[in-house]
Amino acid sequence: VQLQASGGGLVQAGGSLRISCAASGRTFSNSNMAWFRQAPGNEREFVASIGRTGKSTYYADSVKGRFTISRDNAKNTVYLQMNSLKPEDTAVYYCAADRGEGVYYAYKAYEYDYWGQGTQVTVSS
């Protein structure tokens, strides 16, 4: 499966941004999806995940209440709506998909099999 992330950019603190990840190459609705992020010098960290139907979601504590993950299986796309952005949210954001055998609350990078190329999100103070 191929994943293509887009929508990153520069935003001021307190602002909002929505990033997207388009999938192709396999049945998108069979996969749990997730967003991870990686800031310079840091390890890749879990942000949010969503189950196959979109009804179940799971968030890192650092983004809970500010970020919303969603998916549109008809468009083979997963979204991350980011509100009340903080400078510490600055990172490259990666989307990830599993082969469909995992759980929606998987938060370790090794639990996902396919990765997009990443999109840069920069939050200025």
PDB file of C-alpha atoms in Angstrom:
ATOM      1  CA  VAL A   1       0.000   0.000   0.000  1.00  0.00           C
ATOM      2  CA  GLN A   2       1.170   3.517  -0.764  1.00  0.00           C
ATOM      3  CA  LEU A   3       0.460   6.400   1.584  1.00  0.00           C
ATOM      4  CA  GLN A   4       0.750  10.036   0.588  1.00  0.00           C
ATOM      5  CA  ALA A   5       0.565  12.681   3.311  1.00  0.00           C
ATOM      6  CA  SER A   6      -0.216  16.301   2.531  1.00  0.00           C
ATOM      7  CA  GLY A   7      -1.469  19.535   4.035  1.00  0.00           C
ATOM      8  CA  GLY A   8       1.396  20.474   6.299  1.00  0.00           C
ATOM      9  CA  GLY A   9       2.585  24.037   6.616  1.00  0.00           C
ATOM     10  CA  LEU A  10       3.411  26.954   8.864  1.00  0.00           C
ATOM     11  CA  VAL A  11       0.829  28.112  11.397  1.00  0.00           C
ATOM     12  CA  GLN A  12       0.872  30.399  14.406  1.00  0.00           C
ATOM     13  CA  ALA A  13       0.433  29.070  17.906  1.00  0.00           C
ATOM     14  CA  GLY A  14      -3.238  28.698  18.712  1.00  0.00           C
ATOM     15  CA  GLY A  15      -4.103  28.110  15.088  1.00  0.00           C
ATOM     16  CA  SER A  16      -5.476  25.095  13.270  1.00  0.00           C
ATOM     17  CA  LEU A  17      -4.374  22.846  10.451  1.00  0.00           C
ATOM     18  CA  ARG A  18      -5.745  19.709   8.817  1.00  0.00           C
ATOM     19  CA  ILE A  19      -3.429  17.185   7.271  1.00  0.00           C
ATOM     20  CA  SER A  20      -4.473  14.308   5.039  1.00  0.00           C
ATOM     21  CA  CYS A  21      -3.151  10.933   4.010  1.00  0.00           C
ATOM     22  CA  ALA A  22      -4.343   9.286   0.819  1.00  0.00           C
ATOM     23  CA  ALA A  23      -3.930   5.532   0.487  1.00  0.00           C
ATOM     24  CA  SER A  24      -3.751   3.342  -2.576  1.00  0.00           C
ATOM     25  CA  GLY A  25      -2.819  -0.189  -3.475  1.00  0.00           C
ATOM     26  CA  ARG A  26      -4.952  -2.250  -1.136  1.00  0.00           C
ATOM     27  CA  THR A  27      -8.340  -2.214   0.528  1.00  0.00           C
ATOM     28  CA  PHE A  28      -8.043   0.848   2.720  1.00  0.00           C
ATOM     29  CA  SER A  29     -10.996  -0.073   4.899  1.00  0.00           C
ATOM     30  CA  ASN A  30      -9.209  -3.223   6.084  1.00  0.00           C
ATOM     31  CA  SER A  31      -6.475  -1.222   7.825  1.00  0.00           C
ATOM     32  CA  ASN A  32      -6.212   0.501  11.136  1.00  0.00           C
ATOM     33  CA  MET A  33      -4.586   3.872  10.525  1.00  0.00           C
ATOM     34  CA  ALA A  34      -2.425   6.145  12.638  1.00  0.00           C
ATOM     35  CA  TRP A  35      -0.500   9.372  12.725  1.00  0.00           C
ATOM     36  CA  PHE A  36       2.969   9.632  14.223  1.00  0.00           C
ATOM     37  CA  ARG A  37       5.298  12.601  14.390  1.00  0.00           C
ATOM     38  CA  GLN A  38       9.005  13.177  14.707  1.00  0.00           C
ATOM     39  CA  ALA A  39      10.755  16.361  15.732  1.00  0.00           C
ATOM     40  CA  PRO A  40      14.473  16.899  15.083  1.00  0.00           C
ATOM     41  CA  GLY A  41      16.566  14.960  17.563  1.00  0.00           C
ATOM     42  CA  ASN A  42      13.538  13.086  18.898  1.00  0.00           C
ATOM     43  CA  GLU A  43      12.206   9.614  18.369  1.00  0.00           C
ATOM     44  CA  ARG A  44       9.073   9.080  16.332  1.00  0.00           C
ATOM     45  CA  GLU A  45       6.086   9.339  18.629  1.00  0.00           C
ATOM     46  CA  PHE A  46       2.490   8.227  18.413  1.00  0.00           C
ATOM     47  CA  VAL A  47      -0.169  10.904  17.902  1.00  0.00           C
ATOM     48  CA  ALA A  48      -3.496   9.228  17.127  1.00  0.00           C
ATOM     49  CA  SER A  49      -5.028   6.112  15.625  1.00  0.00           C
ATOM     50  CA  ILE A  50      -8.361   5.048  14.200  1.00  0.00           C
ATOM     51  CA  GLY A  51     -10.069   1.737  13.611  1.00  0.00           C
ATOM     52  CA  ARG A  52     -11.248   0.320  10.308  1.00  0.00           C
ATOM     53  CA  THR A  53     -14.756   1.757  10.434  1.00  0.00           C
ATOM     54  CA  GLY A  54     -13.751   5.088  11.959  1.00  0.00           C
ATOM     55  CA  LYS A  55     -15.829   4.576  15.085  1.00  0.00           C
ATOM     56  CA  SER A  56     -12.900   3.896  17.396  1.00  0.00           C
ATOM     57  CA  THR A  57     -10.091   6.356  17.999  1.00  0.00           C
ATOM     58  CA  TYR A  58      -7.150   6.619  20.354  1.00  0.00           C
ATOM     59  CA  TYR A  59      -4.957   9.621  21.202  1.00  0.00           C
ATOM     60  CA  ALA A  60      -1.696  10.425  22.868  1.00  0.00           C
ATOM     61  CA  ASP A  61      -2.227  12.414  26.055  1.00  0.00           C
ATOM     62  CA  SER A  62      -0.292  15.334  24.593  1.00  0.00           C
ATOM     63  CA  VAL A  63      -2.882  15.916  21.854  1.00  0.00           C
ATOM     64  CA  LYS A  64      -6.088  14.691  23.457  1.00  0.00           C
ATOM     65  CA  GLY A  65      -8.804  17.318  23.234  1.00  0.00           C
ATOM     66  CA  ARG A  66      -6.924  19.293  20.567  1.00  0.00           C
ATOM     67  CA  PHE A  67      -6.483  16.838  17.687  1.00  0.00           C
ATOM     68  CA  THR A  68      -9.116  14.741  15.930  1.00  0.00           C
ATOM     69  CA  ILE A  69      -8.402  11.791  13.678  1.00  0.00           C
ATOM     70  CA  SER A  70     -10.999  10.720  11.129  1.00  0.00           C
ATOM     71  CA  ARG A  71     -11.227   8.716   7.946  1.00  0.00           C
ATOM     72  CA  ASP A  72     -13.290   8.548   4.788  1.00  0.00           C
ATOM     73  CA  ASN A  73     -13.177   5.001   3.444  1.00  0.00           C
ATOM     74  CA  ALA A  74     -14.928   6.049   0.248  1.00  0.00           C
ATOM     75  CA  LYS A  75     -12.011   8.392  -0.474  1.00  0.00           C
ATOM     76  CA  ASN A  76      -9.294   6.128   0.963  1.00  0.00           C
ATOM     77  CA  THR A  77      -8.158   9.025   3.108  1.00  0.00           C
ATOM     78  CA  VAL A  78      -7.380   9.602   6.772  1.00  0.00           C
ATOM     79  CA  TYR A  79      -7.294  13.074   8.299  1.00  0.00           C
ATOM     80  CA  LEU A  80      -5.806  14.741  11.331  1.00  0.00           C
ATOM     81  CA  GLN A  81      -7.519  17.959  12.405  1.00  0.00           C
ATOM     82  CA  MET A  82      -5.173  19.889  14.676  1.00  0.00           C
ATOM     83  CA  ASN A  83      -6.519  22.742  16.781  1.00  0.00           C
ATOM     84  CA  SER A  84      -4.948  24.948  19.457  1.00  0.00           C
ATOM     85  CA  LEU A  85      -1.550  24.185  18.023  1.00  0.00           C
ATOM     86  CA  LYS A  86       1.538  24.709  20.153  1.00  0.00           C
ATOM     87  CA  PRO A  87       5.170  25.209  19.145  1.00  0.00           C
ATOM     88  CA  GLU A  88       5.933  21.785  20.622  1.00  0.00           C
ATOM     89  CA  ASP A  89       3.642  20.249  17.974  1.00  0.00           C
ATOM     90  CA  THR A  90       6.250  21.172  15.358  1.00  0.00           C
ATOM     91  CA  ALA A  91       7.376  17.969  13.652  1.00  0.00           C
ATOM     92  CA  VAL A  92       7.191  15.890  10.521  1.00  0.00           C
ATOM     93  CA  TYR A  93       3.892  14.038  10.650  1.00  0.00           C
ATOM     94  CA  TYR A  94       3.703  10.525   9.215  1.00  0.00           C
ATOM     95  CA  CYS A  95       0.655   8.418   8.466  1.00  0.00           C
ATOM     96  CA  ALA A  96       0.798   4.683   8.911  1.00  0.00           C
ATOM     97  CA  ALA A  97      -1.356   1.664   8.155  1.00  0.00           C
ATOM     98  CA  ASP A  98      -1.387  -1.897   9.368  1.00  0.00           C
ATOM     99  CA  ARG A  99      -2.289  -5.034   7.420  1.00  0.00           C
ATOM    100  CA  GLY A 100      -5.595  -5.310   9.220  1.00  0.00           C
ATOM    101  CA  GLU A 101      -4.564  -7.781  11.908  1.00  0.00           C
ATOM    102  CA  GLY A 102      -3.936  -5.301  14.690  1.00  0.00           C
ATOM    103  CA  VAL A 103      -6.039  -3.211  17.052  1.00  0.00           C
ATOM    104  CA  TYR A 104      -7.200   0.388  16.694  1.00  0.00           C
ATOM    105  CA  TYR A 105      -5.326   1.461  19.834  1.00  0.00           C
ATOM    106  CA  ALA A 106      -1.910   0.276  18.641  1.00  0.00           C
ATOM    107  CA  TYR A 107       0.610   3.017  19.469  1.00  0.00           C
ATOM    108  CA  LYS A 108       3.986   1.447  18.736  1.00  0.00           C
ATOM    109  CA  ALA A 109       5.574   2.175  15.386  1.00  0.00           C
ATOM    110  CA  TYR A 110       6.465  -1.490  14.796  1.00  0.00           C
ATOM    111  CA  GLU A 111       2.759  -2.371  14.857  1.00  0.00           C
ATOM    112  CA  TYR A 112       2.272  -0.580  11.547  1.00  0.00           C
ATOM    113  CA  ASP A 113       3.403  -1.995   8.232  1.00  0.00           C
ATOM    114  CA  TYR A 114       3.101   0.855   5.765  1.00  0.00           C
ATOM    115  CA  TRP A 115       4.294   4.437   6.081  1.00  0.00           C
ATOM    116  CA  GLY A 116       3.858   7.654   4.174  1.00  0.00           C
ATOM    117  CA  GLN A 117       6.644  10.080   3.394  1.00  0.00           C
ATOM    118  CA  GLY A 118       5.689  12.667   6.007  1.00  0.00           C
ATOM    119  CA  THR A 119       4.478  16.243   5.920  1.00  0.00           C
ATOM    120  CA  GLN A 120       6.102  19.101   7.838  1.00  0.00           C
ATOM    121  CA  VAL A 121       4.042  21.006  10.398  1.00  0.00           C
ATOM    122  CA  THR A 122       5.664  24.083  11.896  1.00  0.00           C
ATOM    123  CA  VAL A 123       4.014  26.075  14.675  1.00  0.00           C
ATOM    124  CA  SER A 124       5.482  29.497  15.361  1.00  0.00           C
ATOM    125  CA  SER A 125       5.257  31.167  18.755  1.00  0.00           C
TER     126      SER A 125
END
